[in-house]
mmCIF file of C-alpha atoms in Angstrom:
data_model
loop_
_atom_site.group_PDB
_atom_site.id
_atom_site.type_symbol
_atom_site.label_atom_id
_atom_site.label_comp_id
_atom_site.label_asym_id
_atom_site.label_seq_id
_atom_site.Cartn_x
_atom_site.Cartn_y
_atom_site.Cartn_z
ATOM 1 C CA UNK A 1 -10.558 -2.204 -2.635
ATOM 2 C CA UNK A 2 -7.252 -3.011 -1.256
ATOM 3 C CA UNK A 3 -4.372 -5.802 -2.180
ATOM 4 C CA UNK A 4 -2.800 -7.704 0.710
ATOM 5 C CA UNK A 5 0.213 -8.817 -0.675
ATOM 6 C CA UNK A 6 3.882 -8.279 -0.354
ATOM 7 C CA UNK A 7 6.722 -10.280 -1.178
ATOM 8 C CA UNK A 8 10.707 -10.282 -1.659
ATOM 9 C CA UNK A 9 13.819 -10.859 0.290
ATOM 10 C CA UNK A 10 15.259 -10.146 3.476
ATOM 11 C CA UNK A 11 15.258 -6.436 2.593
ATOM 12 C CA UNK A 12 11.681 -5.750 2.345
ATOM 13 C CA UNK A 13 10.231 -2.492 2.937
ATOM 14 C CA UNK A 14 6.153 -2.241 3.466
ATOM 15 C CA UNK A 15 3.305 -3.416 5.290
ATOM 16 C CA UNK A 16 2.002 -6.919 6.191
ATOM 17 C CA UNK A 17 0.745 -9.666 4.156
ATOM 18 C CA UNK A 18 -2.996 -10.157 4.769
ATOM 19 C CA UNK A 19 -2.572 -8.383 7.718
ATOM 20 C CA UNK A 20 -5.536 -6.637 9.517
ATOM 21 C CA UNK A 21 -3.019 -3.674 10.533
ATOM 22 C CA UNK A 22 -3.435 -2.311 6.972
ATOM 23 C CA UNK A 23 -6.985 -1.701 7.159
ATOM 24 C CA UNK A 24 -7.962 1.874 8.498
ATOM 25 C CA UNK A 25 -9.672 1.279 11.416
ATOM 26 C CA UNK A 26 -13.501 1.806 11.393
ATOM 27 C CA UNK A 27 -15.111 5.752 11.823
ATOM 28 C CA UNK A 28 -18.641 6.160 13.231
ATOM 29 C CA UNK A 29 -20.115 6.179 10.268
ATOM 30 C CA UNK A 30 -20.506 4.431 7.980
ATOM 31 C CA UNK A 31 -19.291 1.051 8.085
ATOM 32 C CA UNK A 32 -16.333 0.207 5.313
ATOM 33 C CA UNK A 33 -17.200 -2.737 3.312
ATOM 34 C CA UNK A 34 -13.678 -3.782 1.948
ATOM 35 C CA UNK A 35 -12.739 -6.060 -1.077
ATOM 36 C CA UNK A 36 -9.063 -7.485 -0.135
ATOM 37 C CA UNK A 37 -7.378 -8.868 -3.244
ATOM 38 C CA UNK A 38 -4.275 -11.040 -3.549
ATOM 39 C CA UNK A 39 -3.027 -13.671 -5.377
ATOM 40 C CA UNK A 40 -3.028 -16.164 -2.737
ATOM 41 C CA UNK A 41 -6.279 -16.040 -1.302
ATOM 42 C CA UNK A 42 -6.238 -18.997 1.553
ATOM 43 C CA UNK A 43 -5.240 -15.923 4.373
ATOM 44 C CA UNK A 44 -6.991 -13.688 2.953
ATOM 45 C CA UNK A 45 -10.157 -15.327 3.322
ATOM 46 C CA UNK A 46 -9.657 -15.981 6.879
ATOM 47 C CA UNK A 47 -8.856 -11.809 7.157
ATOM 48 C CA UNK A 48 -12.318 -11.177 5.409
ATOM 49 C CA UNK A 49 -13.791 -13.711 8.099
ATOM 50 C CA UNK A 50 -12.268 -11.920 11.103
ATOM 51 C CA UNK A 51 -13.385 -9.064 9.282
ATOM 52 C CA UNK A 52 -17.089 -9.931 9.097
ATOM 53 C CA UNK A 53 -17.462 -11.186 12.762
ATOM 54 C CA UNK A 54 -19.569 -8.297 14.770
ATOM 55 C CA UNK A 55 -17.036 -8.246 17.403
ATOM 56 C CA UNK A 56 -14.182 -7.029 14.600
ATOM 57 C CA UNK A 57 -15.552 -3.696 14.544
ATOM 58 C CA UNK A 58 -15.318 -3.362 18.122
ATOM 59 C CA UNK A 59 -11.670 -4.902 18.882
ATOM 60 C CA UNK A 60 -10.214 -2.266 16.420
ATOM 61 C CA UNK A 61 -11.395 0.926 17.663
ATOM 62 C CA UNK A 62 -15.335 1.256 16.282
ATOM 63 C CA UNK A 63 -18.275 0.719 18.656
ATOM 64 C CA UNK A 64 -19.878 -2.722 18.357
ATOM 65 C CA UNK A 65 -23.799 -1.029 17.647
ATOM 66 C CA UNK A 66 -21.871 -0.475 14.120
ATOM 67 C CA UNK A 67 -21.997 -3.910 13.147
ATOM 68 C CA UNK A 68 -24.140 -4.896 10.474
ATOM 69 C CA UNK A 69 -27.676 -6.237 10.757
ATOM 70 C CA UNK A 70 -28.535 -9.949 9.681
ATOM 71 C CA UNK A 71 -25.095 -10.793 9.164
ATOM 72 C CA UNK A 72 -24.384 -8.688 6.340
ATOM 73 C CA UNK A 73 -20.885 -9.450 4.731
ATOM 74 C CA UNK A 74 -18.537 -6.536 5.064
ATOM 75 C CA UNK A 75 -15.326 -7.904 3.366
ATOM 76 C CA UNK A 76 -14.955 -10.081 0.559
ATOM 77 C CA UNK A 77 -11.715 -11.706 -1.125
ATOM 78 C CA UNK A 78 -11.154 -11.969 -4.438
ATOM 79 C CA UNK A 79 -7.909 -13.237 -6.266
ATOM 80 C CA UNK A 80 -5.846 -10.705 -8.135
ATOM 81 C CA UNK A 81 -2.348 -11.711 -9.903
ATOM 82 C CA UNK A 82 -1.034 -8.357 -10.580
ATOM 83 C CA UNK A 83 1.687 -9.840 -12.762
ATOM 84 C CA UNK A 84 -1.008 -11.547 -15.375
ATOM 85 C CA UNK A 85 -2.026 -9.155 -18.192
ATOM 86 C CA UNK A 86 -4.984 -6.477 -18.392
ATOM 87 C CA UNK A 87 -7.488 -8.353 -19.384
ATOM 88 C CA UNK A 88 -7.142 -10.243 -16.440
ATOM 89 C CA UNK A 89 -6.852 -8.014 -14.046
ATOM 90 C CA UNK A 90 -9.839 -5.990 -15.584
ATOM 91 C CA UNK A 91 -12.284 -8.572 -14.837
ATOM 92 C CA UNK A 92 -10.664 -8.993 -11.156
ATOM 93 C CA UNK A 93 -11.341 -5.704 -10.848
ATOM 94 C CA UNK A 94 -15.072 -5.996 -12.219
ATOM 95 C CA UNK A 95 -15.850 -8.502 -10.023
ATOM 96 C CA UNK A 96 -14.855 -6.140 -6.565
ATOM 97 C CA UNK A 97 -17.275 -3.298 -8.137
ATOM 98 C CA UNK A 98 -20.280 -5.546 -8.489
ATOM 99 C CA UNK A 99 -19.649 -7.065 -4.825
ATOM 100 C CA UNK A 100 -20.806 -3.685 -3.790
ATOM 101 C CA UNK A 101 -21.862 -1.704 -6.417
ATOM 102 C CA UNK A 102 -19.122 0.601 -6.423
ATOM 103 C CA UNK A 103 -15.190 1.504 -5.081
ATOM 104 C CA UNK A 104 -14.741 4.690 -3.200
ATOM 105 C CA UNK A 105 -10.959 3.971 -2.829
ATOM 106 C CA UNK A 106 -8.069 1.539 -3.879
ATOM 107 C CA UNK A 107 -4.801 1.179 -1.581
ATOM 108 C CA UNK A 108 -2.639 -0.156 -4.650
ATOM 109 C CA UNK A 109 -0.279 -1.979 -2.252
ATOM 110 C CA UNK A 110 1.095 -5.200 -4.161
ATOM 111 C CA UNK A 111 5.596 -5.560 -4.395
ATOM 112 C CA UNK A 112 8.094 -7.423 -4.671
ATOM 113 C CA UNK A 113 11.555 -6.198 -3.175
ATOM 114 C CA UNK A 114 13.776 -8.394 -4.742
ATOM 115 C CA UNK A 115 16.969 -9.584 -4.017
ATOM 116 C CA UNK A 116 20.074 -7.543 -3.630
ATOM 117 C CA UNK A 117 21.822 -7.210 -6.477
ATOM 118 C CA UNK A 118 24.474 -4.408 -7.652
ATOM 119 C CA UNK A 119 23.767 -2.747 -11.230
ATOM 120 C CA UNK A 120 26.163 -4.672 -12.681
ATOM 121 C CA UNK A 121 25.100 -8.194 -11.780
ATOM 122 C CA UNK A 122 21.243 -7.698 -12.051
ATOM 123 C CA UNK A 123 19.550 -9.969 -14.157
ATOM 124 C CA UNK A 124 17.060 -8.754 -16.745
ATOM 125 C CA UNK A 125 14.942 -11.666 -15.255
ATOM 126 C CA UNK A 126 14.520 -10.069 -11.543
ATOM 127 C CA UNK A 127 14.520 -6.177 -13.601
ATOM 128 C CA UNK A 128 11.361 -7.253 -15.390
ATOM 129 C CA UNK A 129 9.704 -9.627 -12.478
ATOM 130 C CA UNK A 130 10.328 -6.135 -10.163
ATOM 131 C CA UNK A 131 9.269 -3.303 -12.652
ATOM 132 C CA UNK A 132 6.110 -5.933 -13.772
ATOM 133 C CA UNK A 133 4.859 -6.465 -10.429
ATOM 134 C CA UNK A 134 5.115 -2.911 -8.654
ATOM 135 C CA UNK A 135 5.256 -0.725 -11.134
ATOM 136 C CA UNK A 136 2.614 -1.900 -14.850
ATOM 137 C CA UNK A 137 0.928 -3.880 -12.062
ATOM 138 C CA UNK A 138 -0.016 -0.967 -10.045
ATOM 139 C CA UNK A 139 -0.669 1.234 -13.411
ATOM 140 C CA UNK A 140 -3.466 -1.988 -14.228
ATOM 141 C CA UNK A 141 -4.809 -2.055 -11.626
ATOM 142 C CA UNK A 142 -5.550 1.718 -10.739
ATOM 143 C CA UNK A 143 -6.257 1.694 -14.379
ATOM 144 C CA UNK A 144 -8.920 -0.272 -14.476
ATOM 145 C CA UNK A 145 -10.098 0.921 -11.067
ATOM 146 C CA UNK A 146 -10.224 4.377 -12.370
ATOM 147 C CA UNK A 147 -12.287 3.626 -14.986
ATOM 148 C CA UNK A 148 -15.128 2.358 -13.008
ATOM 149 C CA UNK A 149 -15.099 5.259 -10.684
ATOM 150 C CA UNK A 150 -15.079 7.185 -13.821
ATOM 151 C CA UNK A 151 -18.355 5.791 -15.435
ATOM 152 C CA UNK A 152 -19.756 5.344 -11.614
ATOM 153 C CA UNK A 153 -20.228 9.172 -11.866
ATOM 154 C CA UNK A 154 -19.074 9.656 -7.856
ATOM 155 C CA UNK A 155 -15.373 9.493 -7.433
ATOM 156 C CA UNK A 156 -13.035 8.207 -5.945
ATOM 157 C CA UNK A 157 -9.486 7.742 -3.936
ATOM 158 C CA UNK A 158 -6.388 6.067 -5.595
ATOM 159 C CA UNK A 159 -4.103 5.222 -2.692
ATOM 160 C CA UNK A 160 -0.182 3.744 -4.253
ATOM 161 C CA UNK A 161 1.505 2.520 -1.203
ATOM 162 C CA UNK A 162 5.072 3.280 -2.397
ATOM 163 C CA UNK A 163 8.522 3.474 -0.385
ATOM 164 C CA UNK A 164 11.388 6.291 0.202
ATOM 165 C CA UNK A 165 13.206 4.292 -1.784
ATOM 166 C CA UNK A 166 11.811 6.466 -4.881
ATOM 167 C CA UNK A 167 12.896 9.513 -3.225
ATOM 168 C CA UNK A 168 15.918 10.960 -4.526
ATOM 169 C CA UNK A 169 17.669 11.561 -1.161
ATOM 170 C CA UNK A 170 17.344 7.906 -0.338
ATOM 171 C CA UNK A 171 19.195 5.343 -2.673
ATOM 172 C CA UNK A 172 20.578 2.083 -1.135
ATOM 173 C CA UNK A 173 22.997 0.059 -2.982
ATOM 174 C CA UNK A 174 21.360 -3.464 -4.252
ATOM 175 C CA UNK A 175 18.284 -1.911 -5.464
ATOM 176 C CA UNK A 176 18.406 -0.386 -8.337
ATOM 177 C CA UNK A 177 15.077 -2.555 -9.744
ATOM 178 C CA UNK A 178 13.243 -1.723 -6.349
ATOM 179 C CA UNK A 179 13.968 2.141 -6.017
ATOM 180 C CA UNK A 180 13.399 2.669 -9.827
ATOM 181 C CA UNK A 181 9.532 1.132 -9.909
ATOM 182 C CA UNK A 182 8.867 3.495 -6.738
ATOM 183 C CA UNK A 183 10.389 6.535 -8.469
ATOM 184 C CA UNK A 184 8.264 5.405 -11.543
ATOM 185 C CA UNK A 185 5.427 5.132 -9.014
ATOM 186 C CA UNK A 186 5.826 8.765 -7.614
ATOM 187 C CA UNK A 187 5.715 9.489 -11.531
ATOM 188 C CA UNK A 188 2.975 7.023 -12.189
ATOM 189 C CA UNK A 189 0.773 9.023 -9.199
ATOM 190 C CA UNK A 190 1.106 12.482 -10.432
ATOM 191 C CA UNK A 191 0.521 12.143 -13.917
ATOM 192 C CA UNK A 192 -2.854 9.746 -13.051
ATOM 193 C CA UNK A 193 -3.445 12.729 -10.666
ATOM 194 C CA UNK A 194 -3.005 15.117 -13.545
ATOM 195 C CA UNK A 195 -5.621 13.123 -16.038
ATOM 196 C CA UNK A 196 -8.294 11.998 -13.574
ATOM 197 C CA UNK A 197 -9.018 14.673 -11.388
ATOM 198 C CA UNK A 198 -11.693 16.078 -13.865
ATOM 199 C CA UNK A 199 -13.225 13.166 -12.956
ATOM 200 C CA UNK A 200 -13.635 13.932 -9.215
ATOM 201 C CA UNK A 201 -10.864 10.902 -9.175
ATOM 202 C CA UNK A 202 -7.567 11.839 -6.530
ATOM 203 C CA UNK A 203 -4.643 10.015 -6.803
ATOM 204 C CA UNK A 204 -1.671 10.004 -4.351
ATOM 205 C CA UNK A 205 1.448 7.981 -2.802
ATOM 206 C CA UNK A 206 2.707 7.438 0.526
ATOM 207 C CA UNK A 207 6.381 6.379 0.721
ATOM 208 C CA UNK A 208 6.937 4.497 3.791
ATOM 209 C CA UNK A 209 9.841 4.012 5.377
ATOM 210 C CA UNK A 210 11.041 0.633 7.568
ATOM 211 C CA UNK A 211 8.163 -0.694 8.981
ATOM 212 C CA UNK A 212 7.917 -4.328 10.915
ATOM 213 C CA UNK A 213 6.258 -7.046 8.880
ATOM 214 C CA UNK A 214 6.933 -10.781 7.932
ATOM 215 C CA UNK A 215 9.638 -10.095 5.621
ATOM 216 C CA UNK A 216 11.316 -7.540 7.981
ATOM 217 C CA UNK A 217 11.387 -8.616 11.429
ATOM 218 C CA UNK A 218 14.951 -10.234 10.493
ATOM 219 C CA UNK A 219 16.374 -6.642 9.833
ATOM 220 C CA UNK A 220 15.288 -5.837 13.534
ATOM 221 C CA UNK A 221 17.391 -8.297 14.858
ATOM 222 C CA UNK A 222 20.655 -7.475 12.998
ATOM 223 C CA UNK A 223 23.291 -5.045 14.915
ATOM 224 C CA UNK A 224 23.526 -2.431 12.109
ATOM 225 C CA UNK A 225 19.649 -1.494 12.147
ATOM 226 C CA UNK A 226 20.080 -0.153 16.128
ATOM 227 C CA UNK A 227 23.801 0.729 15.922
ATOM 228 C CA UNK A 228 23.084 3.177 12.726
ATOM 229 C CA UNK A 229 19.970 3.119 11.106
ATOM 230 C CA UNK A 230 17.845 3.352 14.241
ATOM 231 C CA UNK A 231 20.428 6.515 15.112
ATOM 232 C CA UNK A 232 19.859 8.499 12.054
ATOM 233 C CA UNK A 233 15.801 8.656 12.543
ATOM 234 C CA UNK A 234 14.820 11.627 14.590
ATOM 235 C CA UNK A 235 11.921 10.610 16.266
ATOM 236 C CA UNK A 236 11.067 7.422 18.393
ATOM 237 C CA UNK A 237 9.991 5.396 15.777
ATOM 238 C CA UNK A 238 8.129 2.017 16.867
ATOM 239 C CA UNK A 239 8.131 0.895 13.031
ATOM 240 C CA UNK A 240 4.607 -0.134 13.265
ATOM 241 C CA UNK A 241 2.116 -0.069 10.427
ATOM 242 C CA UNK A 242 -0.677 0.818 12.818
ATOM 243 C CA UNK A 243 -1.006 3.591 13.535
ATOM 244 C CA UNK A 244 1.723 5.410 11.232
ATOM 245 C CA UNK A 245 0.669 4.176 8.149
ATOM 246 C CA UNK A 246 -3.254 3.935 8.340
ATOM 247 C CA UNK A 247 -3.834 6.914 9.940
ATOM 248 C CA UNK A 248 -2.328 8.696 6.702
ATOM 249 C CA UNK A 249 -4.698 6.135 4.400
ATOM 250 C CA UNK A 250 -7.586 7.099 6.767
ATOM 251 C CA UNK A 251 -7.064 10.370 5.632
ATOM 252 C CA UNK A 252 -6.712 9.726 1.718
ATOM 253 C CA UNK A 253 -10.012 7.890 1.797
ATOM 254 C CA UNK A 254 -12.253 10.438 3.518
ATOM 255 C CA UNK A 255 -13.910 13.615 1.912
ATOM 256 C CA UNK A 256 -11.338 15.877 4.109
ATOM 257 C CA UNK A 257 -8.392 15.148 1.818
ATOM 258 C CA UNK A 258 -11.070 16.220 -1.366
ATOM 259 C CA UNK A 259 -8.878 18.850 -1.928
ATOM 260 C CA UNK A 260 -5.233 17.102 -2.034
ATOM 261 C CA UNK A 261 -4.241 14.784 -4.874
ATOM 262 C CA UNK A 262 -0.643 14.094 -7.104
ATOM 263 C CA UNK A 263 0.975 14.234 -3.746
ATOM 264 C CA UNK A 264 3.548 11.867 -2.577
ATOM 265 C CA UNK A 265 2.947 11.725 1.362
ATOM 266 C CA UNK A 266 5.685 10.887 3.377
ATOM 267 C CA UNK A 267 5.779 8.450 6.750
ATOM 268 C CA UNK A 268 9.238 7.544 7.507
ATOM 269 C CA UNK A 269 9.809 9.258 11.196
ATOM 270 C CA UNK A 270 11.768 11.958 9.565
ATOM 271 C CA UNK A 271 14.569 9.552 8.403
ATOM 272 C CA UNK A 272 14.546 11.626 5.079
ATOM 273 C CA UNK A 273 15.545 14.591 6.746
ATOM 274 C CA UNK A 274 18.391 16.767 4.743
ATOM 275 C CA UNK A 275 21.410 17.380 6.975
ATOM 276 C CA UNK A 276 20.841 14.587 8.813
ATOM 277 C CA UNK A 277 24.824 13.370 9.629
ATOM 278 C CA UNK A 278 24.120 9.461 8.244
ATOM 279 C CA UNK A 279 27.716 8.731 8.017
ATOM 280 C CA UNK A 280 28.530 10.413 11.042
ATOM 281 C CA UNK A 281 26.728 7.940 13.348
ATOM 282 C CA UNK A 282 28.744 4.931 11.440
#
């Protein structure tokens, strides 16, 4: 199960919208069936279509004699308000187990950014709109997730996309709502960690850094983003989501990261790096 949805303001940090780039590309085997939930669903269906056309597997990376048989859906859209209360979001969540029986992994990947706003001038409005959409949102949601893998009896992979914005090297000012729900995140994953792994359940993070999307590509025309940002990454970074981003959720979803869980995986082209002269390059 993954969400597809990702709004804010200029300053967004995170990947795509409904935007195939988020989905791990395909492996030999087996094929992925996917249930993409957001809460506007018009896109989304249209992803799930592209999705379940044979050539799809084929066009991003696995061969085309994967495809299924008879026209057999592979993807499926649901609608999923992360902001509406448990109940709610329980039965969205019912309704992607039954479409195929069970969830091997959730990429918890619904935000907001929210405007920019100093700690002083902050409305409790935008405080409570921010912490309830990435931070009790993503606790529902993996939640309720986590208890069907629990009473499925086979597992499972929690997957919070967060940002290094949670980090405690990284603080930017104008966001104290945004960087507090993904510290609480980093929190949130290592304490779920903690309680489900007897359940065969693992539950990590990866904090991106500045990746291209939508919401983004307005920061990549401004000055200040190649004069000093861009400066103060080590490596080449193209800012993509694909491959820097899905390779890592590739990994969290298959049985070779059975062994890893309450980690908080970093993909940010070394940006967090300590001793890295920031101000220097200003």
């Amino acid at each position: 199960m993954v969400q597809l949805e990702w709004e804010g303001g200029a300053g967004d940090q995170g990947v795509r919208r409904s935007q195939p780039g988020i989905l791990p590309r395909p492996t030999p085997s087996p094929v992925q069936d996917c249930v993409a939930a957001a809460r506007r669903t018009d896109s989304l269906k249209t992803l799930c279509d592209q999705i379940n056309e044979p050539s799809f597997l084929s066009t991003r990376g696995g061969p085309a004699t994967m495809a299924r048989e008879n026209d057999e859906v592979r993807a499926v859209a649901i609608e999923l308000d992360v902001t509406s209360n448990g109940q709610t979001i329980e039965v969205a969540v019912q309704k992607a187990w039954e479409a195929f029986g069970h969830i091997d992994a959730l990429i918890n990947n619904a935000g907001v950014r929210g405007s920019v706003s100093s700690s002083l001038e902050l409305s409790e409005e935008e405080w409570n709109n921010t912490m309830t959409t990435n931070i009790t949102g993503a606790w529902l949601v993996a939640k309720y997730v986590g208890k069907c893998m629990r009473d499925g009896g086979r597992g499972g992979s929690i997957i919070n996309i967060s940002s290094i914005q949670g980090l405690n090297r990284i603080q930017i000012p104008g966001a104290l709502a945004y960087a507090s729900s993904k510290g609480a995140m980093h929190i949130l994953t290592k304490t779920m960690a903690l309680e489900m792994g007897k359940h065969n359940i693992r539950v990590n993070a990866i904090a991106a850094g500045l990746f291209r999307s939508e919401f983004t590509e307005s920061l990549f025309q401004k000055d200040w983003l190649n004069n000093v940002a861009l400066r103060t990454v080590p490596l080449p970074a193209s800012g993509e989501a694909d491959p820097a981003l899905t390779s890592v959720i590739r990994y969290l979803i298959h049985d070779s990261s059975d062994y890893g869980s309450g980690n908080i995986f970093i993909v940010d082209a070394g940006y967090i790096i300590p001793g890295i002269p920031i101000f220097s390059s200003l």
